[in-house]
CSV table of C-alpha atoms and ligand atoms in Angstrom, one decimal:
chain,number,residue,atom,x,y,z
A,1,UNK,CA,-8.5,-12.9,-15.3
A,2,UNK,CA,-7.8,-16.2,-13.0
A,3,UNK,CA,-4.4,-17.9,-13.5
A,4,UNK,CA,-4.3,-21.1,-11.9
A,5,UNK,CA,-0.8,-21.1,-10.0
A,6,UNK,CA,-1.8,-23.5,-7.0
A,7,UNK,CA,1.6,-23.6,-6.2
A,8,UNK,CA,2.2,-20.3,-5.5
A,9,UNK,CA,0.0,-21.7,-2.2
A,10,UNK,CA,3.1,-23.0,0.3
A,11,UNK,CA,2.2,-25.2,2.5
A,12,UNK,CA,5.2,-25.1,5.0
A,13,UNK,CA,6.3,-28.5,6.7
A,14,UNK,CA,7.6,-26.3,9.9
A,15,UNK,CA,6.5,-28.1,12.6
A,16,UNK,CA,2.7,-28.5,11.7
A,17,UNK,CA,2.4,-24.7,12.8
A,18,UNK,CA,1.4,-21.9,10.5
A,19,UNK,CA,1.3,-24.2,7.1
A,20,UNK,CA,-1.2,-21.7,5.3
A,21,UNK,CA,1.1,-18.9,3.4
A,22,UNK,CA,-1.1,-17.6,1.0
A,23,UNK,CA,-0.4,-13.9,-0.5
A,24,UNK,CA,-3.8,-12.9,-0.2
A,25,UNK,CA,-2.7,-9.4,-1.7
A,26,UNK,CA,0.6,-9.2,-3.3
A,27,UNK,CA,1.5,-5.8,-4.0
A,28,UNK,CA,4.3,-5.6,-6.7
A,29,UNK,CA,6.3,-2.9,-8.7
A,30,UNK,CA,3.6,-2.5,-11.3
A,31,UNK,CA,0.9,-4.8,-10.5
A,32,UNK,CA,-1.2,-6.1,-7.4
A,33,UNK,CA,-1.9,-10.0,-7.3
A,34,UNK,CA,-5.1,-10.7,-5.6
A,35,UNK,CA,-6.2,-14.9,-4.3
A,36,UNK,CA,-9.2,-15.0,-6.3
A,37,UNK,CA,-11.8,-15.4,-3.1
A,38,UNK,CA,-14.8,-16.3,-5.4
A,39,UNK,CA,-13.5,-19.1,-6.4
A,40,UNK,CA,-12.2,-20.7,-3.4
A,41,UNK,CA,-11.7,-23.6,-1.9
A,42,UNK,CA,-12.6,-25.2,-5.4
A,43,UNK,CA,-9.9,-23.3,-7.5
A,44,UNK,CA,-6.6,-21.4,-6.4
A,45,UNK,CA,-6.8,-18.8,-8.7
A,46,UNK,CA,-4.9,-15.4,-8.9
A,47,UNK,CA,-5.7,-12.0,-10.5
A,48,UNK,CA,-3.1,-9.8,-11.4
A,49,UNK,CA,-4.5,-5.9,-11.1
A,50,UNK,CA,-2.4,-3.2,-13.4
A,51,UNK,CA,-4.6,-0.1,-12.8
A,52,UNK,CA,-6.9,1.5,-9.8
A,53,UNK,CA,-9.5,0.7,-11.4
A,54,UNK,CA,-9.0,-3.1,-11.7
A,55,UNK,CA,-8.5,-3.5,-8.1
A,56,UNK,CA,-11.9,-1.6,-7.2
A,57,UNK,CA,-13.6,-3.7,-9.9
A,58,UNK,CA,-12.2,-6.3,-7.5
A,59,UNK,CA,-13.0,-5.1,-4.0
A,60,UNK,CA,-16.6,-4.4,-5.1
A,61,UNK,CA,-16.9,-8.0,-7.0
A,62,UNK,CA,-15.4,-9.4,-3.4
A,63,UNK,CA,-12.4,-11.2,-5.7
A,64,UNK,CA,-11.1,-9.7,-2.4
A,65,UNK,CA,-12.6,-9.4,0.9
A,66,UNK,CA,-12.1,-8.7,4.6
A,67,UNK,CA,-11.6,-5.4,5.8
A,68,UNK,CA,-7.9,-5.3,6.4
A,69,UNK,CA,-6.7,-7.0,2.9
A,70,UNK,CA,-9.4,-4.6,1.2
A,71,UNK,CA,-7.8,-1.8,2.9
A,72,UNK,CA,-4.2,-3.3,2.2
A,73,UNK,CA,-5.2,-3.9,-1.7
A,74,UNK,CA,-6.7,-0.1,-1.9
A,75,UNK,CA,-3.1,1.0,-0.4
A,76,UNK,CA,-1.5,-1.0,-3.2
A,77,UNK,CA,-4.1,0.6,-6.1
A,78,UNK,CA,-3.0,3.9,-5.0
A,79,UNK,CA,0.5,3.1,-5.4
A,80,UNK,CA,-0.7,1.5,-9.3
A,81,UNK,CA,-2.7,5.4,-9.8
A,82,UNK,CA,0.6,6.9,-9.0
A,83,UNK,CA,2.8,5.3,-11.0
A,84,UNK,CA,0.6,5.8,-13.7
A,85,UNK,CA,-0.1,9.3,-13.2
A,86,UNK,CA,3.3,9.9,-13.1
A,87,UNK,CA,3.7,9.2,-16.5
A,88,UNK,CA,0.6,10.6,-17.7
A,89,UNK,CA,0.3,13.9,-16.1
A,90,UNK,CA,2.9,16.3,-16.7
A,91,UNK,CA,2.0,18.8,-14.2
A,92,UNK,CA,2.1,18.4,-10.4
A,93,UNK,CA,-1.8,19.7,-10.3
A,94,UNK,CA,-2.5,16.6,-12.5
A,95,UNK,CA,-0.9,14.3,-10.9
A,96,UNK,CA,-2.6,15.0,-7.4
A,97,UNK,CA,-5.6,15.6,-9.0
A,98,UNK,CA,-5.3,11.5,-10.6
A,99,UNK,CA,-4.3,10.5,-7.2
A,100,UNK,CA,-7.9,12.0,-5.6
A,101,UNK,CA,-10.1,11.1,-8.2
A,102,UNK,CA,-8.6,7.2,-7.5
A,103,UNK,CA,-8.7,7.6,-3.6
A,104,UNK,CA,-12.4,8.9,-3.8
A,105,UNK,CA,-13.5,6.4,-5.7
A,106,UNK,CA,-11.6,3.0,-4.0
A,107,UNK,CA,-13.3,4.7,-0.5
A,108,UNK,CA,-16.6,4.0,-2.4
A,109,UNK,CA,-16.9,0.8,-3.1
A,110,UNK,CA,-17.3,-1.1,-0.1
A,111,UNK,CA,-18.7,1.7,2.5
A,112,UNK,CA,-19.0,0.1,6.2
A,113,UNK,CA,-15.0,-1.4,6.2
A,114,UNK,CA,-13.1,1.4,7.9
A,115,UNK,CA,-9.6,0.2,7.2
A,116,UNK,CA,-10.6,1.2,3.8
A,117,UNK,CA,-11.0,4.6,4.6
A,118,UNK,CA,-7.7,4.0,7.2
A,119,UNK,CA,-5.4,3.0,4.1
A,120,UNK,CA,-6.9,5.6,1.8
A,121,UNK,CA,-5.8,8.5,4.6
A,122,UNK,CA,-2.5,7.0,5.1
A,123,UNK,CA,-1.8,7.2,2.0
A,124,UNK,CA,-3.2,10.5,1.4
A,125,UNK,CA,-1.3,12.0,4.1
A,126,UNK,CA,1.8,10.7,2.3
A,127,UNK,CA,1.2,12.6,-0.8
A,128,UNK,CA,0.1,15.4,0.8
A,129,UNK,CA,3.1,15.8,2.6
A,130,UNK,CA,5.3,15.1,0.1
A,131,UNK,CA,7.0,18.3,-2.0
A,132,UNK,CA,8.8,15.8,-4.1
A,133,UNK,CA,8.4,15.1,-8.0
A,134,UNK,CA,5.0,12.1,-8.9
A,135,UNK,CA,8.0,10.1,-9.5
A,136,UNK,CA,9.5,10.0,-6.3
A,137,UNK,CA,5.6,10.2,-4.4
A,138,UNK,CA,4.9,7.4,-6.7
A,139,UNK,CA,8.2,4.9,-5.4
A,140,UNK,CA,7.2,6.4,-2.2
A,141,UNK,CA,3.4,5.2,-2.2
A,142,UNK,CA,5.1,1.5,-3.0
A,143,UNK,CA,6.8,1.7,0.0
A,144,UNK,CA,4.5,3.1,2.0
A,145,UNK,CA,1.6,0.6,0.5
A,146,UNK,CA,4.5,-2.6,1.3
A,147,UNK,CA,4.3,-1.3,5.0
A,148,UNK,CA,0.7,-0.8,5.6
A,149,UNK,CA,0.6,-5.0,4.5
A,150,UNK,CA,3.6,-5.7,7.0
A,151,UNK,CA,2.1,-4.1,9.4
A,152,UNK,CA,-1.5,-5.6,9.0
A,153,UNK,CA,0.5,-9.1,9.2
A,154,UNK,CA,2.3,-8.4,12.5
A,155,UNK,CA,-0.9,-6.6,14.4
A,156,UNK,CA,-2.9,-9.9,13.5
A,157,UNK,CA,0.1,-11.9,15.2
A,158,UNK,CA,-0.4,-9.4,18.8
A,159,UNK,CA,-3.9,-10.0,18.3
A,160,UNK,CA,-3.3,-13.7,18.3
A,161,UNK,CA,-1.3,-13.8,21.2
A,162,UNK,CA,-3.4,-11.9,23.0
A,163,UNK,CA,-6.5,-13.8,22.1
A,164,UNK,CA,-4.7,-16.8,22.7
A,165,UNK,CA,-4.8,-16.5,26.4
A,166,UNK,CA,-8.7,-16.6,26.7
A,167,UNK,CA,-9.0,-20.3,26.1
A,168,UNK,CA,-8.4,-23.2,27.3
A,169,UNK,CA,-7.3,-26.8,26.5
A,170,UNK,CA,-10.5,-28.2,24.5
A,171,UNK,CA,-12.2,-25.4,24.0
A,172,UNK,CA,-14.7,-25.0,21.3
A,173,UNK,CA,-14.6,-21.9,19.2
A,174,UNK,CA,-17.4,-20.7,17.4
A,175,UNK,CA,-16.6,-18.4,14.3
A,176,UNK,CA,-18.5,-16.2,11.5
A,177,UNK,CA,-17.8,-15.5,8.2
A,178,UNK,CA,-13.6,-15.2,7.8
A,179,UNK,CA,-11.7,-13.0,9.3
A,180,UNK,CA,-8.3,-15.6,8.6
A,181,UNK,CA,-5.5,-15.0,6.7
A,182,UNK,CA,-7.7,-14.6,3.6
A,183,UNK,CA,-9.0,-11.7,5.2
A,184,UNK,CA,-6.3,-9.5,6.5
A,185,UNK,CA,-2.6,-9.7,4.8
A,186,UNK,CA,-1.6,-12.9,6.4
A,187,UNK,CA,-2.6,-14.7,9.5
A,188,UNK,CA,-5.8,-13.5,10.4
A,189,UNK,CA,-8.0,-11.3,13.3
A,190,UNK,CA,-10.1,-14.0,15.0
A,191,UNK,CA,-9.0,-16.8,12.8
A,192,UNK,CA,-5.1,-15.6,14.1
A,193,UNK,CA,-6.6,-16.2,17.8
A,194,UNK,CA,-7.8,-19.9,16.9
A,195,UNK,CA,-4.4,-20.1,15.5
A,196,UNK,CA,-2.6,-18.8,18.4
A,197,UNK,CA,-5.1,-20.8,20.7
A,198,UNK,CA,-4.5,-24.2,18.6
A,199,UNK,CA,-0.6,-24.1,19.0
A,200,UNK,CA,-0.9,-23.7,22.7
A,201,UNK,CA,-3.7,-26.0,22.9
A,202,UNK,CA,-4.2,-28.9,20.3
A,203,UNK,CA,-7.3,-29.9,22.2
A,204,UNK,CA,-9.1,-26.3,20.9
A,205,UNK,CA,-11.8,-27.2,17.6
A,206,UNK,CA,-14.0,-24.8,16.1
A,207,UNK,CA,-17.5,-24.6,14.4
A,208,UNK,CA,-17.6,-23.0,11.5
A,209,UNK,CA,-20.8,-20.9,10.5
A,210,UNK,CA,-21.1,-21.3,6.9
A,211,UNK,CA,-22.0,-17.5,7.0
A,212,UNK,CA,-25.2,-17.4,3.6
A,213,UNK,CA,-25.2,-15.6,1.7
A,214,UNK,CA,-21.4,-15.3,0.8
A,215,UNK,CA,-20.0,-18.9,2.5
A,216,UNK,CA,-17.6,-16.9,3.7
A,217,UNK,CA,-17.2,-19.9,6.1
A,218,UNK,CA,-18.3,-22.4,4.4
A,219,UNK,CA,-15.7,-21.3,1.9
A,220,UNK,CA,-12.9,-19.5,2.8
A,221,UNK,CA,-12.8,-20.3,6.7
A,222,UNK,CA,-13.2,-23.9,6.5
A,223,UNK,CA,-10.4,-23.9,4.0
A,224,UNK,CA,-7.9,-22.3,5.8
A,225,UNK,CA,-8.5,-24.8,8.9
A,226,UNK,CA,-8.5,-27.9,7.1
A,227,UNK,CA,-4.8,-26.0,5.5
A,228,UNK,CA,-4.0,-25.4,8.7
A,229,UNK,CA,-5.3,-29.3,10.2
A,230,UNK,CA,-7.0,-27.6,12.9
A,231,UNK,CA,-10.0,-29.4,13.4
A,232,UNK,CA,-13.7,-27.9,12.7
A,233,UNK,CA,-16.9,-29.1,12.0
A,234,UNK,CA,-19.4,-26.7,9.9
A,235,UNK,CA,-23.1,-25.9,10.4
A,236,UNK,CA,-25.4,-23.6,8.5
A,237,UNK,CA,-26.4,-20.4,10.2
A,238,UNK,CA,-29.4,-21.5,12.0
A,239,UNK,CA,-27.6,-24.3,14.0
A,240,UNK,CA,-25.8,-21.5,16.1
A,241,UNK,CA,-28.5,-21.7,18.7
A,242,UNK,CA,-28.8,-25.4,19.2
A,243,UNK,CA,-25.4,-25.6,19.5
A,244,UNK,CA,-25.1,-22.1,21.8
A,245,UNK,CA,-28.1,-23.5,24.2
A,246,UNK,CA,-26.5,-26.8,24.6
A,247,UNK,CA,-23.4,-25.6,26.1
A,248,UNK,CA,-21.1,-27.4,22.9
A,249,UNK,CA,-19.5,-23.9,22.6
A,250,UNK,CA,-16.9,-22.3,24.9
A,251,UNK,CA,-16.6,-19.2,23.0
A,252,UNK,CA,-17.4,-17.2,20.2
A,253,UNK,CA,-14.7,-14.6,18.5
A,254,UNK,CA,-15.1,-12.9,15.1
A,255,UNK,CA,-13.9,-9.9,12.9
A,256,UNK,CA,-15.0,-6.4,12.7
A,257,UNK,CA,-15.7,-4.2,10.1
A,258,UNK,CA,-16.0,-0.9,12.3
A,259,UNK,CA,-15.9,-0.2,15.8
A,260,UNK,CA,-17.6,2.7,16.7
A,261,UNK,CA,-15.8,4.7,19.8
A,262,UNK,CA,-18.3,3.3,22.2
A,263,UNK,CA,-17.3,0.1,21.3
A,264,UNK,CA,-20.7,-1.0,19.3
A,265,UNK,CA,-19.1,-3.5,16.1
A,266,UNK,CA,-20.5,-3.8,12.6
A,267,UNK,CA,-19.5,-7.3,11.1
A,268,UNK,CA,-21.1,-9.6,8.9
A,269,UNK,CA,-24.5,-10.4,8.7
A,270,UNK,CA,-25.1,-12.7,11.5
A,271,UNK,CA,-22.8,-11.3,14.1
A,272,UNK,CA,-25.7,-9.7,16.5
A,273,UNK,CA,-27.7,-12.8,16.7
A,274,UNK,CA,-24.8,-14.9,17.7
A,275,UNK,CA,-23.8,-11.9,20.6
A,276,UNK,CA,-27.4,-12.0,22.0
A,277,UNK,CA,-27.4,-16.1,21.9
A,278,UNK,CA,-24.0,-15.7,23.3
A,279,UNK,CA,-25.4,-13.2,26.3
A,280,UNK,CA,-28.3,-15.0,26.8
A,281,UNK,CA,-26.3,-18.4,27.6
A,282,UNK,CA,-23.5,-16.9,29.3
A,283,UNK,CA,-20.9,-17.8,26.5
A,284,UNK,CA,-17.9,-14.9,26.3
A,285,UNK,CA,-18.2,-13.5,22.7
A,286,UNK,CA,-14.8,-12.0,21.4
A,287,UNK,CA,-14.4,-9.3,18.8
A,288,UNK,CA,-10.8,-9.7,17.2
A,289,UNK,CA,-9.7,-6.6,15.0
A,290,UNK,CA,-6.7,-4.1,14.7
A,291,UNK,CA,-6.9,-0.7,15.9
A,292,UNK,CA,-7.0,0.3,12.2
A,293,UNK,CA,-10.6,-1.0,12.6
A,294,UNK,CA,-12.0,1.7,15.0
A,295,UNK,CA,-13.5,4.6,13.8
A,296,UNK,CA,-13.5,7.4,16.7
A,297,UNK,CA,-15.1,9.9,14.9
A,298,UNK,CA,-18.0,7.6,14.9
A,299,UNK,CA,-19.8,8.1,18.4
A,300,UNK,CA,-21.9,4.8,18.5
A,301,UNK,CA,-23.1,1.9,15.9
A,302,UNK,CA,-26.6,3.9,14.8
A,303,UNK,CA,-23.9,5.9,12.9
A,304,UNK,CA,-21.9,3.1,11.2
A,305,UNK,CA,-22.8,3.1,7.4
A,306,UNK,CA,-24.1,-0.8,6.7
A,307,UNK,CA,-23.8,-1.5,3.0
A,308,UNK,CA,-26.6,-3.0,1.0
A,309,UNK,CA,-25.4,-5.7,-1.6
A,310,UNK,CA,-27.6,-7.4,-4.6
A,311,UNK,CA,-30.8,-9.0,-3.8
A,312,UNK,CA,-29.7,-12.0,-6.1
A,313,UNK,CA,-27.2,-12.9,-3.9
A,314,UNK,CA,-29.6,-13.8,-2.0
A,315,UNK,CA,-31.7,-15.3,-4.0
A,316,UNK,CA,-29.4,-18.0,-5.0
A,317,UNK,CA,-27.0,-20.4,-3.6
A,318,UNK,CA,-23.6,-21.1,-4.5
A,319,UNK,CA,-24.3,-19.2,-7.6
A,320,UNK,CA,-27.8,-21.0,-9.3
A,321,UNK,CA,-31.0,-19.3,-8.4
A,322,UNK,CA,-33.2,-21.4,-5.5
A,323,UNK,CA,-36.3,-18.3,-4.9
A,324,UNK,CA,-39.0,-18.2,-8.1
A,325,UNK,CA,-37.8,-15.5,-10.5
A,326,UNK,CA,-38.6,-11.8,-9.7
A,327,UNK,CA,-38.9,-12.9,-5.5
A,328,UNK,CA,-38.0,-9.8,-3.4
A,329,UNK,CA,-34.9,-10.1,-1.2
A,330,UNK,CA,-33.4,-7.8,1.3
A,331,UNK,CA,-29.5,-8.0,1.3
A,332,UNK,CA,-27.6,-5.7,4.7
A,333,UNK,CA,-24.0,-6.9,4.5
A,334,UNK,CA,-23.4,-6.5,8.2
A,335,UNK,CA,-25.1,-5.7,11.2
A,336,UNK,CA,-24.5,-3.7,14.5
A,337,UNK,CA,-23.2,-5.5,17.9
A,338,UNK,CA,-24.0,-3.3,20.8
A,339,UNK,CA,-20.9,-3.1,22.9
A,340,UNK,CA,-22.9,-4.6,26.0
A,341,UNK,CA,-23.1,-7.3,24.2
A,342,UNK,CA,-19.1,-7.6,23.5
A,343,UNK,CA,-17.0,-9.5,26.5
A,344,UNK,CA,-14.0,-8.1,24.8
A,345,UNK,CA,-12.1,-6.2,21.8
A,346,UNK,CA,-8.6,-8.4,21.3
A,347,UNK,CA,-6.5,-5.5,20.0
A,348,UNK,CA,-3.0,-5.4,19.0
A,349,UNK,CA,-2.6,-3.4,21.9
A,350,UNK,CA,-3.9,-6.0,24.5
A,351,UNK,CA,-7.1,-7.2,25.0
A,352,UNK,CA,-9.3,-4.5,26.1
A,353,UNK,CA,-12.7,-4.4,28.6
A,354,UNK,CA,-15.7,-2.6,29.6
A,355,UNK,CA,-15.9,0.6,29.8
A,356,UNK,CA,-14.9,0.0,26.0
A,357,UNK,CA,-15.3,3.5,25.2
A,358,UNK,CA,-12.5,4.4,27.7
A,359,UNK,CA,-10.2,1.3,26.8
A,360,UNK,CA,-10.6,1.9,22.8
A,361,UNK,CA,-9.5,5.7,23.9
A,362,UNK,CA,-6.6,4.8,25.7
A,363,UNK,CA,-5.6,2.2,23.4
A,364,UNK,CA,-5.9,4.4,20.3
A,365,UNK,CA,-3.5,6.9,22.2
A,366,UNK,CA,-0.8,4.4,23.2
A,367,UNK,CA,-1.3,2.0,20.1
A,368,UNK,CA,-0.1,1.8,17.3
A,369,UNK,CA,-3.1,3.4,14.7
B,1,LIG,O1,-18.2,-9.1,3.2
B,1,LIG,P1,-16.9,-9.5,3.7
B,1,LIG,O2,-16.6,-10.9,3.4
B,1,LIG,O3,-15.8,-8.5,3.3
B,1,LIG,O4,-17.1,-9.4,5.3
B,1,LIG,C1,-16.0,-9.7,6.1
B,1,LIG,C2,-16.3,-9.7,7.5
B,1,LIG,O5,-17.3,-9.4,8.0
B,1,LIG,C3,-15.1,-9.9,8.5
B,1,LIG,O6,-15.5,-10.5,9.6
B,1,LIG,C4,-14.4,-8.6,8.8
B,1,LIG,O7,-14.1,-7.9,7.6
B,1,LIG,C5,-13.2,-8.8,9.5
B,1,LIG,S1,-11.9,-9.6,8.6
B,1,LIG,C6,-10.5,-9.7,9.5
């Protein structure tokens, strides 16, 4: 159910910096407030989630999106099974039992983000743990879900300044999809390096793949600039190689939805082509993503689960239908970057190199995931 509360959207004065402070997921004593990311940049609307269930009706629906804030908002559904359960269930059995069932099912429904699976386990290890009564595993579970968004938030700021450092006054960014503050808790992976970059440099401007089927840019990405008054231009996804082969862009970062321990990245649809135009031209192409993003059991991308979405949204555009009825459509949500193809992976924990394999290990030891 939208609710239009547009000014629940600050947009801070302080020194032109940082004006976007959207609550992409608001996790509260007994509900979780999501942006509504459908119906961006048209309408500011907010959905207010009281059970599980609601909020993986809203994961899989893409109300919200990202990896990080989908693993942020499945942290905070837990939190809504528990205290539910611990009114419900009288027994301990039960209780853990409700917990599962909700944990199993939220891991389902968008398969290739690994942060979901990363806020399912921390939370799971939590109750696990935990010898206390549901109530006191249930106020628990709040805090616990209130820290995994903290933390999301402040990771995305080291990956900023991090990032920040790889460009240079004037620089043009290339981005795909959004992986901004709409994204992650707050601030953004390698929308939070454009906005690290941008304060440092107020020459820096991006182009904005619109990112079909979902306008993800188009949407969501050029939103948060214009919020922000950092200037970008959009193209449609088939412009990236004009403007890759006539040297308009000085680099290229995006999200991730999984890193494999090799390094190889799945992101949105889209990503590989622009790493192979990006090698082929000699333009540096920047992953940005918290550690929370690899997946070390996973040896190598081949492995990384790719989810399949509608054909319909492919069909149509911006919602109305533009192929004849009944035309075939293939719909991957993401593809596979091979980590050759990667110049480098801006972590929380610095911004890490070839061999990738041996830089995500030592990270991942001395980080912070
Ligand atoms: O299908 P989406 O919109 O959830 O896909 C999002 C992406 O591919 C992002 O680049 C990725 O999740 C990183 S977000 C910080």
């Amino acid at each position: 159910v939208g609710e239009d509360v547009s000014d629940a959207t600050q947009h801070a004065a302080a020194g032109g910096r940082e004006k976007l402070r959207v609550r992409t997921v608001d996790i509260r004593a007994a509900s979780l407030v999501l942006i509504d990311q459908r119906a961006l940049p048209h309408d500011e609307l907010y959905v207010t989630c009281t059970t599980w269930q609601e909020v993986a009706e809203a994961i899989r629906t893409m109300t919200v999106r990202g990896a990080p804030a989908i693993g942020v908002a499945a942290a905070g559904a837990l939190h809504l099974a528990a205290r539910r359960a611990a009114v419900e269930q009288d027994e301990r059995a039960g209780f853990l039992g409700a917990l599962e069932t909700a944990a199993d099912a939220l891991a389902e429904t968008r398969p290739t983000a690994v942060n979901l699976t990363w806020a399912i386990a921390e939370m799971r290890s939590l109750w696990q743990r935990s010898a206390t009564p549901p109530r006191q595993i249930a106020s628990a579970l709040f805090e616990r879900a209130i820290a995994i968004h903290d933390d999301d938030i402040d990771r995305c700021r080291r990956i900023g300044e991090h990032g920040a450092g790889l460009f240079k006054a004037d620089d043009t960014i290339l981005t795909h999809c959004n992986a901004g503050a709409l994204a992650t808790a707050g601030y953004g992976t390698a929308l939070g390096v454009v906005r690290s970059a941008f304060a440092q440099y107020p020459g820096i401007s991006v182009i904005v793949d619109e990112t079909r089927p979902w306008l993800q840019g188009a949407r969501l990405t050029a939103w948060e600039l214009k919020v922000e008054d950092i200037p970008f231009a959009l193209i449609s996804d088939n412009m990236s190689g004009y403007f890759i082969s006539t040297g308009q862009v000085d680099g290229i970062v995006v999200g991730a939805d999984r890193i494999a321990a090799n390094g190889d990245t799945a992101n949105k649809i889209g990503t590989y082509t622009l790493s192979v135009l990006a090698k082929e031209h000699g333009v540096p192409f920047y992953v940005a993503a918290p550690l929370s993003t690899v997946d070390a059991s996973v040896a190598n991308g081949a492995a990384i689960p790719i989810e399949e979405r509608a054909a319909d949204e492919v069909t149509s555009f911006a919602g109305t239908r533009v192929a004849p009825a009944g035309t075939r459509a293939f719909h991957p949500a993401f593809d596979v970057t091979p980590q050759a193809n990667i110049s480098a992976i801006i972590t929380e924990a610095g911004v890490l190199r070839a061999p990738l394999r041996e830089a995500l290990a030592a990270a991942l030891v001395g980080g912070t995931a």
